[in-house]
Amino acid sequence: MNDVAKASFIERAATATPAPVARVIKGLSDRAIAWLFISPTIILLLAINIFPLIWTIQLSFTNYRANRPNAEVKNIGIDHFQSILTDPDVWAAMQATAHFVFWTILIQTVLGFALAYLVDRRFRGHGFWTTVILIPMMLSPAVVGNFWAFLYQPQIGLFNYVISFFTGLDPSSFEMIGSVKLAPWAIVLVDTWMWTPYVMLICLAGLRSIPEYIYEAAEVDRASKWRQFWTITLPMALPFIMLAVLFRGIENFKMFDLVNLLTNGGPGSTTEVASITLKREAFEKWRTGYSSAFAIILFVTVFGLANIYVKALNKVKSR
Amino acid sequence: MSRGISHAHSIVEPGPISRNVAGVIVIVYAIVALVPLAWIFLTSIKTPPDSISYPPKVIFDPSLEGYCNLFTTRSRQTAEYLQTLAPPSGVCEKIARDRNMVIVGPSNYAPRFLNSLVIAFGSTALSVLLGTAAAYGFSRFKVPLKDDLLFFILSTRMMPPIAVAIPIFLMYRELGLSDTKLGMILLYTAVNVSLAVWLLKGFIDEIPREYEEAAMIDGYTRLQAFFRVVLPQATTGIVATAIFCLIFAWNEYAFAVLLTSGEAQTAPPFIPTIIGEGGQDWPAVAAGTTLFLVPILVFTVLLRKQLLRGITFGAVRK
């Protein structure tokens, strides 16, 4: 904003008459205002985030079951933690989660960056098409995921029809959701469809943050486009790409809604990612203490991994 | 998003060929990505037999059956009984009669949709209100342990929703907040407020302090300066933040499915439970999905500038 606009703005602000109500609270010091403004948020977070978190920690050392509120609650120490960390089913769930997180991030990053790079060519109407591409990520993963189950139906589903149209396979010869081999890819595909736009947007912000003059200098030095890409574009966009990876990583580690409606962890427990296991333990088997311990382990894992990653990210940024 | 006219003839402008090729690839991707959504809409105007025919039908007689089934409950009757009834009044009644059914009452879709509206807008209003105040506080004042508090506020988003739902479930049961709109509004607000504070603090940091200071020298109190100087300047940021909160609350599923069952149930957990005779009634599910997605679609198109700014801005700051 330039000085003229600023001056006229202050003038306008200065000529406005103060409201009478304000006189009542005129006596409030800055300190009082600071607390008045911040404390409601802190109180809400204490009540709905921190208190429950502490309760979860406390429950994780007990054999409490939410469906038997009157049963005697015993303190059983770290038994839950021990049994979770040695439970092969839990490790299977962690593996399913790792498969999901790894492949979604890899595919979405490559695809998202490629799209961002293409959109940054600024062809005619790129603004409009960017908005169109964004649409899937705005929608409810649960509601859309539920509909993907219909697209994936063998025999009648559109997905199987399209695949068979292009490959000649019999549409009823494969089941995306029903088969052990394909189900993990069915959820990867839907997540990729939904969230590639998000990665694209962040990469686009990265590409647009690269100052034009660097490319101009490279042109003057007759650096090839290929070389410019590897020595300017990619390194300078890298912090943004890494951020996108971080956000998608955290989100997909927590993944629940899409998987719950598409496969509900099935067939068997092939796609049972950590959140689905947690739901089964907590709200189907009602092992509240056990699932609390599991929740804490998950939280510590996300938190720890994210922190290590952020350290690496900061190193890249400060390069 | 524009990069300014000074670059229009820059030597690094992509050439027309690379530009057109890029355009074609992006457009093809966009169209392919839209196919599932188009299919949802097409399915919503099909009859149940058309919706499950093979090969999938692209050309068909459109029908309102999906939308009728979405909003009504029906019961099957014998042909003899149907003949004793007065001729059908209304489109939906006629469709039901053709299937040997009569409409017996409204379905739960409308109340669930209304719950979604109340909870999404209620929690958005509350998150933005609390978030703006807290963001201003963090932006302008020395708050003890500021960085720790800000980090703590953000870290609350790393909890898997199911992990949060376990103690919330117990707590709400004790407090009588289970399956209430108030409970859901408070919960969504708690989830959204962390993002709201982070986004808004960035926007408010950008507003020069001199504006308020000038206003205060002219006799404004701090609060007046906040309401008359800072708030109008932060409108873009507030709108962007509100869109985010609204989209989250509108789309949320995990908490809704675990903590609500009737009274306060929102549309996302309800839509997958729409069933007809013998399995899911796909045209009705598609109709419910379409109606649920339309507000967000309109939103995305109308407010895309703020939306883009919010997404990239939030990402870059965090």
XYZ file of C-alpha atoms in Angstrom, chain A:
319
model
C 0.000 0.000 0.000
C 1.393 3.383 -0.898
C 1.654 6.447 1.330
C -1.276 8.294 -0.200
C -3.678 5.431 0.434
C -2.312 5.017 3.928
C -2.717 8.690 4.773
C -6.285 8.819 3.541
C -7.026 5.655 5.442
C -5.773 7.093 8.723
C -7.677 10.262 8.008
C -10.841 8.289 7.592
C -10.134 6.332 10.745
C -9.422 9.510 12.660
C -12.573 11.360 11.675
C -14.890 8.510 12.687
C -16.593 9.160 16.013
C -15.842 6.705 18.815
C -18.891 4.755 19.978
C -20.161 5.425 23.499
C -19.927 1.740 24.444
C -16.220 1.949 24.041
C -15.914 4.377 26.902
C -17.020 1.683 29.320
C -14.211 -0.635 28.298
C -11.726 2.128 27.684
C -10.046 1.298 30.949
C -8.954 -2.146 29.701
C -5.199 -2.439 29.533
C -3.462 -4.128 26.616
C -2.640 -6.994 28.916
C -6.277 -7.474 29.838
C -7.269 -7.354 26.189
C -4.633 -9.901 25.279
C -6.003 -12.350 27.817
C -9.596 -11.520 26.998
C -8.884 -12.370 23.360
C -6.771 -15.458 23.843
C -8.315 -17.195 26.825
C -11.582 -18.400 25.191
C -9.580 -20.337 22.616
C -7.245 -21.731 25.236
C -10.156 -22.751 27.466
C -11.916 -24.493 24.592
C -8.744 -26.342 23.624
C -8.093 -27.305 27.232
C -11.613 -28.680 27.585
C -11.882 -30.488 24.253
C -8.271 -31.348 23.416
C -6.069 -31.427 26.481
C -8.392 -32.763 29.123
C -9.431 -35.694 26.893
C -5.772 -36.315 26.050
C -4.878 -36.564 29.723
C -7.874 -38.801 30.256
C -6.698 -41.026 27.409
C -3.287 -41.344 29.027
C -4.881 -42.260 32.343
C -7.231 -44.792 30.720
C -4.373 -46.430 28.847
C -3.072 -47.838 32.128
C -6.421 -49.381 33.080
C -8.685 -52.162 31.901
C -11.657 -49.770 31.553
C -14.356 -50.693 29.051
C -16.785 -47.990 27.926
C -19.650 -50.432 27.516
C -19.348 -51.537 31.152
C -19.194 -48.228 33.033
C -19.990 -49.848 36.384
C -17.387 -52.602 36.269
C -14.431 -52.299 38.589
C -11.552 -50.379 36.975
C -8.131 -51.843 37.703
C -4.782 -50.241 37.163
C -2.757 -52.639 35.063
C 0.366 -50.588 34.408
C 1.966 -50.797 30.987
C 0.413 -54.160 30.039
C -1.510 -52.640 27.113
C 1.566 -51.004 25.672
C 3.465 -54.266 25.867
C 0.727 -56.308 24.255
C 0.184 -53.748 21.476
C 3.854 -53.579 20.540
C 4.116 -57.357 20.404
C 0.796 -57.941 18.631
C 1.312 -59.173 15.038
C -2.111 -57.775 14.048
C -1.012 -54.305 15.102
C 2.137 -54.643 13.035
C 0.040 -55.800 10.102
C -2.064 -52.655 10.507
C 1.083 -50.544 10.660
C 2.283 -52.210 7.460
C -1.016 -51.527 5.715
C -0.753 -47.907 6.853
C 2.850 -47.635 5.668
C 1.931 -49.081 2.262
C -0.929 -46.607 1.959
C 1.097 -43.599 3.119
C 4.140 -44.423 0.998
C 2.358 -45.004 -2.286
C -0.156 -42.175 -1.960
C 2.632 -39.715 -1.201
C 4.867 -40.946 -3.988
C 2.180 -40.906 -6.669
C 0.588 -37.667 -5.505
C 3.894 -35.841 -5.313
C 5.013 -36.862 -8.785
C 1.612 -36.230 -10.317
C 0.959 -33.067 -8.323
C 4.311 -31.538 -9.173
C 3.951 -32.429 -12.832
C 0.525 -30.804 -12.959
C 1.786 -27.713 -11.141
C 4.666 -27.459 -13.594
C 2.254 -27.688 -16.516
C -0.205 -25.197 -15.033
C 2.707 -22.834 -14.522
C 3.164 -22.772 -18.325
C 0.212 -20.370 -18.076
C -1.722 -21.604 -21.054
C -5.024 -19.940 -21.911
C -7.629 -20.606 -19.230
C -5.206 -22.126 -16.736
C -7.001 -20.384 -13.866
C -10.305 -21.993 -14.763
C -8.830 -25.469 -15.200
C -6.946 -25.173 -11.934
C -10.261 -24.612 -10.198
C -11.764 -27.603 -11.981
C -8.864 -29.806 -10.878
C -9.343 -28.636 -7.293
C -12.919 -29.852 -7.042
C -12.267 -33.401 -5.763
C -10.293 -32.204 -2.733
C -13.143 -29.964 -1.609
C -15.595 -32.823 -1.356
C -16.368 -35.035 1.595
C -14.049 -38.088 1.481
C -16.734 -40.135 3.192
C -19.548 -39.281 0.811
C -17.401 -39.565 -2.286
C -15.562 -42.648 -0.995
C -18.895 -44.321 -0.510
C -19.748 -43.667 -4.129
C -16.416 -45.043 -5.315
C -17.510 -48.357 -3.856
C -20.231 -48.263 -6.535
C -17.766 -47.376 -9.289
C -15.608 -50.309 -8.187
C -18.430 -52.894 -8.359
C -17.442 -55.790 -10.570
C -19.787 -56.300 -13.552
C -21.832 -53.116 -13.103
C -19.265 -50.562 -11.937
C -17.988 -47.862 -14.264
C -14.356 -48.386 -13.201
C -14.283 -52.037 -14.164
C -16.074 -51.207 -17.407
C -13.522 -48.556 -18.365
C -10.608 -50.841 -17.521
C -12.084 -53.667 -19.544
C -12.855 -51.284 -22.406
C -9.207 -50.309 -22.691
C -7.534 -53.624 -21.826
C -10.006 -56.187 -23.055
C -10.155 -57.848 -19.643
C -13.452 -59.347 -18.585
C -14.990 -56.729 -16.227
C -16.130 -59.400 -13.790
C -12.692 -61.051 -13.709
C -11.291 -58.638 -11.136
C -12.611 -56.973 -8.004
C -10.959 -53.805 -6.803
C -12.437 -53.973 -3.318
C -12.994 -57.679 -2.914
C -9.540 -59.005 -3.709
C -6.586 -59.093 -1.365
C -4.218 -58.058 -4.119
C -6.138 -55.083 -5.480
C -7.874 -53.614 -2.407
C -4.784 -51.741 -1.115
C -4.507 -50.122 -4.558
C -8.202 -49.294 -4.659
C -7.799 -46.987 -1.654
C -4.518 -45.561 -2.978
C -6.263 -44.691 -6.243
C -9.195 -42.889 -4.631
C -6.943 -40.984 -2.238
C -4.753 -39.968 -5.167
C -7.785 -38.811 -7.107
C -8.879 -36.671 -4.164
C -5.612 -35.205 -2.941
C -3.309 -34.767 -5.945
C -4.840 -31.287 -6.425
C -3.695 -30.320 -2.934
C -0.098 -31.285 -3.665
C -0.412 -29.498 -6.988
C -1.484 -26.266 -5.318
C 1.381 -26.240 -2.849
C 3.882 -27.052 -5.608
C 2.367 -24.265 -7.676
C 2.943 -21.840 -4.823
C 6.534 -23.092 -4.766
C 7.042 -22.616 -8.490
C 5.564 -19.130 -8.351
C 7.858 -18.176 -5.487
C 10.914 -18.575 -7.738
C 11.952 -15.099 -8.838
C 11.877 -14.558 -12.585
C 15.321 -12.961 -12.679
C 17.021 -16.246 -11.835
C 15.639 -17.770 -15.029
C 16.567 -14.635 -16.922
C 20.140 -14.928 -15.670
C 20.187 -18.595 -16.639
C 18.936 -17.703 -20.133
C 21.692 -15.131 -20.472
C 24.182 -17.835 -19.474
C 22.571 -20.098 -22.114
C 21.691 -22.808 -19.652
C 19.434 -25.392 -21.302
C 15.799 -25.740 -20.148
C 16.652 -29.189 -18.855
C 19.504 -27.830 -16.787
C 17.389 -24.933 -15.548
C 14.818 -27.431 -14.312
C 17.337 -29.475 -12.319
C 19.405 -26.611 -10.962
C 16.773 -23.921 -10.410
C 13.188 -25.141 -10.520
C 13.447 -28.354 -8.534
C 15.828 -27.215 -5.769
C 13.924 -23.982 -5.221
C 10.547 -25.693 -5.138
C 11.844 -28.484 -2.911
C 10.859 -26.945 0.450
C 7.287 -26.658 -0.849
C 7.272 -30.205 -2.150
C 8.534 -31.382 1.214
C 5.771 -29.442 2.954
C 3.162 -31.088 0.769
C 4.681 -34.463 1.634
C 4.505 -33.605 5.341
C 0.840 -32.613 5.221
C -0.220 -35.562 3.133
C 1.863 -37.855 5.336
C 0.173 -36.720 8.539
C -3.279 -36.794 6.983
C -2.861 -40.230 5.489
C -1.355 -41.670 8.628
C -4.631 -40.686 10.304
C -6.724 -41.871 7.344
C -10.122 -43.117 8.381
C -13.186 -41.910 6.483
C -12.302 -42.971 2.978
C -11.030 -46.417 3.929
C -13.881 -47.032 6.358
C -16.466 -46.559 3.622
C -14.584 -48.099 0.720
C -13.281 -51.306 2.227
C -13.829 -51.044 5.986
C -10.421 -52.652 6.349
C -11.347 -55.632 4.200
C -11.085 -58.067 2.612
C -10.043 -59.733 5.835
C -7.721 -57.130 7.266
C -5.817 -56.333 4.056
C -6.597 -52.626 4.140
C -6.987 -52.321 7.875
C -4.984 -49.139 8.438
C -4.196 -47.982 11.961
C -7.324 -45.850 12.348
C -9.587 -48.737 11.391
C -7.901 -51.013 13.946
C -8.353 -48.277 16.507
C -12.043 -47.945 15.665
C -12.559 -51.713 15.974
C -10.812 -51.876 19.335
C -12.481 -48.773 20.745
C -16.003 -48.831 19.340
C -16.662 -52.428 18.347
C -14.775 -54.481 20.946
C -15.082 -51.627 23.464
C -11.572 -52.207 24.823
C -11.275 -48.588 25.885
C -8.086 -48.923 27.914
C -6.326 -50.917 25.216
C -7.384 -48.571 22.437
C -6.341 -45.548 24.504
C -2.861 -47.018 24.734
C -2.901 -47.622 20.984
C -4.057 -44.043 20.370
C -1.125 -42.731 22.394
C 1.332 -44.898 20.507
C -0.068 -43.582 17.216
C 0.076 -39.980 18.384
C 3.663 -40.317 19.582
C 4.592 -41.946 16.268
C 3.067 -39.160 14.143
C 4.463 -36.504 16.383
C 7.946 -38.005 16.460
C 8.135 -38.637 12.725
C 6.756 -35.188 11.950
C 9.320 -33.535 14.187
C 12.241 -35.381 12.618
C 10.891 -34.493 9.208
C 10.458 -30.809 10.089
C 14.105 -30.697 11.193
C 15.138 -32.051 7.793
C 12.819 -29.580 6.104
C 14.348 -26.655 7.966
C 17.800 -27.782 6.866
C 16.682 -27.787 3.232
C 15.053 -24.385 3.668
C 18.135 -22.773 5.173
C 20.394 -24.096 2.428
